[in-house]
Structure formats: C-alpha cells, structure tokens
JSON list of C-alpha atoms in Angstrom, two decimals:
[
{"chain": "A", "resi": 1, "resn": "MET", "atom": "CA", "xyz": [27.34, 6.13, -4.39]},
{"chain": "A", "resi": 2, "resn": "ASN", "atom": "CA", "xyz": [26.27, 6.73, -0.79]},
{"chain": "A", "resi": 3, "resn": "LYS", "atom": "CA", "xyz": [25.30, 10.26, -1.57]},
{"chain": "A", "resi": 4, "resn": "ARG", "atom": "CA", "xyz": [22.90, 9.09, -4.35]},
{"chain": "A", "resi": 5, "resn": "LEU", "atom": "CA", "xyz": [21.37, 6.77, -1.75]},
{"chain": "A", "resi": 6, "resn": "ILE", "atom": "CA", "xyz": [20.84, 9.21, 0.86]},
{"chain": "A", "resi": 7, "resn": "ILE", "atom": "CA", "xyz": [19.26, 11.59, -1.62]},
{"chain": "A", "resi": 8, "resn": "ALA", "atom": "CA", "xyz": [16.92, 8.74, -3.00]},
{"chain": "A", "resi": 9, "resn": "VAL", "atom": "CA", "xyz": [15.89, 7.82, 0.51]},
{"chain": "A", "resi": 10, "resn": "LEU", "atom": "CA", "xyz": [15.11, 11.43, 1.65]},
{"chain": "A", "resi": 11, "resn": "ALA", "atom": "CA", "xyz": [13.11, 12.08, -1.64]},
{"chain": "A", "resi": 12, "resn": "THR", "atom": "CA", "xyz": [11.20, 8.76, -0.93]},
{"chain": "A", "resi": 13, "resn": "GLY", "atom": "CA", "xyz": [10.52, 9.82, 2.51]},
{"chain": "A", "resi": 14, "resn": "ALA", "atom": "CA", "xyz": [9.32, 13.40, 1.47]},
{"chain": "A", "resi": 15, "resn": "LEU", "atom": "CA", "xyz": [6.91, 11.94, -1.16]},
{"chain": "A", "resi": 16, "resn": "ALA", "atom": "CA", "xyz": [5.60, 9.41, 1.44]},
{"chain": "A", "resi": 17, "resn": "LEU", "atom": "CA", "xyz": [5.03, 12.17, 3.93]},
{"chain": "A", "resi": 18, "resn": "GLY", "atom": "CA", "xyz": [3.36, 14.45, 1.35]},
{"chain": "A", "resi": 19, "resn": "GLY", "atom": "CA", "xyz": [0.79, 11.77, 0.78]},
{"chain": "A", "resi": 20, "resn": "CYS", "atom": "CA", "xyz": [-0.39, 11.84, 4.24]},
{"chain": "A", "resi": 21, "resn": "SER", "atom": "CA", "xyz": [-1.46, 15.59, 4.30]},
{"chain": "A", "resi": 22, "resn": "THR", "atom": "CA", "xyz": [-5.07, 14.73, 4.51]},
{"chain": "A", "resi": 23, "resn": "THR", "atom": "CA", "xyz": [-7.14, 12.20, 6.57]},
{"chain": "A", "resi": 24, "resn": "PRO", "atom": "CA", "xyz": [-7.46, 9.13, 4.24]},
{"chain": "A", "resi": 25, "resn": "THR", "atom": "CA", "xyz": [-11.04, 8.05, 3.37]},
{"chain": "A", "resi": 26, "resn": "ASN", "atom": "CA", "xyz": [-12.47, 4.75, 4.54]},
{"chain": "A", "resi": 27, "resn": "ALA", "atom": "CA", "xyz": [-11.86, 3.26, 0.89]},
{"chain": "A", "resi": 28, "resn": "GLN", "atom": "CA", "xyz": [-8.28, 4.24, 1.18]},
{"chain": "A", "resi": 29, "resn": "VAL", "atom": "CA", "xyz": [-7.75, 2.54, 4.46]},
{"chain": "A", "resi": 30, "resn": "GLY", "atom": "CA", "xyz": [-9.73, -0.44, 3.37]},
{"chain": "A", "resi": 31, "resn": "ALA", "atom": "CA", "xyz": [-7.61, -0.78, 0.29]},
{"chain": "A", "resi": 32, "resn": "THR", "atom": "CA", "xyz": [-4.31, -0.46, 2.36]},
{"chain": "A", "resi": 33, "resn": "ALA", "atom": "CA", "xyz": [-5.43, -3.10, 4.70]},
{"chain": "A", "resi": 34, "resn": "GLY", "atom": "CA", "xyz": [-6.91, -5.30, 1.98]},
{"chain": "A", "resi": 35, "resn": "ALA", "atom": "CA", "xyz": [-3.57, -5.09, 0.19]},
{"chain": "A", "resi": 36, "resn": "VAL", "atom": "CA", "xyz": [-1.60, -6.15, 3.13]},
{"chain": "A", "resi": 37, "resn": "VAL", "atom": "CA", "xyz": [-3.77, -9.09, 4.08]},
{"chain": "A", "resi": 38, "resn": "GLY", "atom": "CA", "xyz": [-4.06, -10.11, 0.55]},
{"chain": "A", "resi": 39, "resn": "GLY", "atom": "CA", "xyz": [-0.50, -10.07, 0.13]},
{"chain": "A", "resi": 40, "resn": "VAL", "atom": "CA", "xyz": [0.36, -12.08, 3.10]},
{"chain": "A", "resi": 41, "resn": "MET", "atom": "CA", "xyz": [-2.32, -14.67, 2.28]},
{"chain": "A", "resi": 42, "resn": "GLY", "atom": "CA", "xyz": [-1.02, -14.71, -1.36]},
{"chain": "A", "resi": 43, "resn": "SER", "atom": "CA", "xyz": [2.47, -15.24, -0.06]},
{"chain": "A", "resi": 44, "resn": "ALA", "atom": "CA", "xyz": [1.46, -18.00, 2.45]},
{"chain": "A", "resi": 45, "resn": "LEU", "atom": "CA", "xyz": [-0.74, -19.82, -0.11]},
{"chain": "A", "resi": 46, "resn": "THR", "atom": "CA", "xyz": [1.50, -19.76, -3.08]},
{"chain": "A", "resi": 47, "resn": "GLY", "atom": "CA", "xyz": [5.02, -19.17, -1.81]},
{"chain": "A", "resi": 48, "resn": "SER", "atom": "CA", "xyz": [5.76, -16.97, -4.94]},
{"chain": "A", "resi": 49, "resn": "THR", "atom": "CA", "xyz": [6.09, -13.49, -5.75]},
{"chain": "A", "resi": 50, "resn": "ALA", "atom": "CA", "xyz": [3.44, -13.59, -8.33]},
{"chain": "A", "resi": 51, "resn": "GLY", "atom": "CA", "xyz": [0.95, -14.91, -5.66]},
{"chain": "A", "resi": 52, "resn": "THR", "atom": "CA", "xyz": [2.00, -12.24, -3.37]},
{"chain": "A", "resi": 53, "resn": "VAL", "atom": "CA", "xyz": [1.29, -9.65, -6.16]},
{"chain": "A", "resi": 54, "resn": "ILE", "atom": "CA", "xyz": [-1.91, -11.16, -7.03]},
{"chain": "A", "resi": 55, "resn": "GLY", "atom": "CA", "xyz": [-3.15, -11.42, -3.49]},
{"chain": "A", "resi": 56, "resn": "ALA", "atom": "CA", "xyz": [-2.22, -7.91, -2.81]},
{"chain": "A", "resi": 57, "resn": "GLY", "atom": "CA", "xyz": [-4.20, -6.66, -5.98]},
{"chain": "A", "resi": 58, "resn": "ALA", "atom": "CA", "xyz": [-7.21, -8.62, -5.16]},
{"chain": "A", "resi": 59, "resn": "GLY", "atom": "CA", "xyz": [-7.07, -7.57, -1.38]},
{"chain": "A", "resi": 60, "resn": "ALA", "atom": "CA", "xyz": [-6.82, -3.92, -2.36]},
{"chain": "A", "resi": 61, "resn": "ALA", "atom": "CA", "xyz": [-9.82, -4.25, -4.58]},
{"chain": "A", "resi": 62, "resn": "VAL", "atom": "CA", "xyz": [-11.97, -5.88, -1.98]},
{"chain": "A", "resi": 63, "resn": "GLY", "atom": "CA", "xyz": [-10.78, -3.63, 0.75]},
{"chain": "A", "resi": 64, "resn": "HIS", "atom": "CA", "xyz": [-11.64, -0.47, -1.25]},
{"chain": "A", "resi": 65, "resn": "GLU", "atom": "CA", "xyz": [-15.18, -1.65, -1.89]},
{"chain": "A", "resi": 66, "resn": "ILE", "atom": "CA", "xyz": [-15.69, -2.62, 1.64]},
{"chain": "A", "resi": 67, "resn": "GLY", "atom": "CA", "xyz": [-14.37, 0.69, 2.80]},
{"chain": "A", "resi": 68, "resn": "LYS", "atom": "CA", "xyz": [-16.56, 2.68, 0.46]},
{"chain": "A", "resi": 69, "resn": "ARG", "atom": "CA", "xyz": [-19.43, 1.26, 2.11]},
{"chain": "A", "resi": 70, "resn": "ILE", "atom": "CA", "xyz": [-18.52, 1.98, 5.88]},
{"chain": "A", "resi": 71, "resn": "LYS", "atom": "CA", "xyz": [-19.80, 5.34, 6.83]}
]
C-alpha cells in the first residue's frame, strides 16, 4: 500500500513540474489567481463544496479574460 502511494505522489509531482517547463502566459496566471480567489470567496459565502467549485470556475474564467488583456 505504501509503495503505491509513493509512486502516485512521485508521478503527480513529475507531471506538475513538467507543466512548468515554459513561462506561463498572463492569461494562465490570471486564471490561476482567479480560481484561487473565486474558490475562497465561494467557500466563504456559501460554506459548501459546490459553492467553492462554482466560485473557482467563475474566478478562473474572469481571471483568464483579465489576464488576456494585460500586456
């Protein structure tokens, strides 16, 4: 059981680091920041998992659009 967990953690870490091989665009940074802020706000306002997920999705969409417009 522990061997599977270690392999899963290592594989996840390798995939996460592989995604950072290039500099992210402003749209990607905006989407990430928006998702974090939206998720926190959704959780704070509703106190539910659904509110957190909806807030994160809405925040990511808004953050992506704002990031695209920043040069």
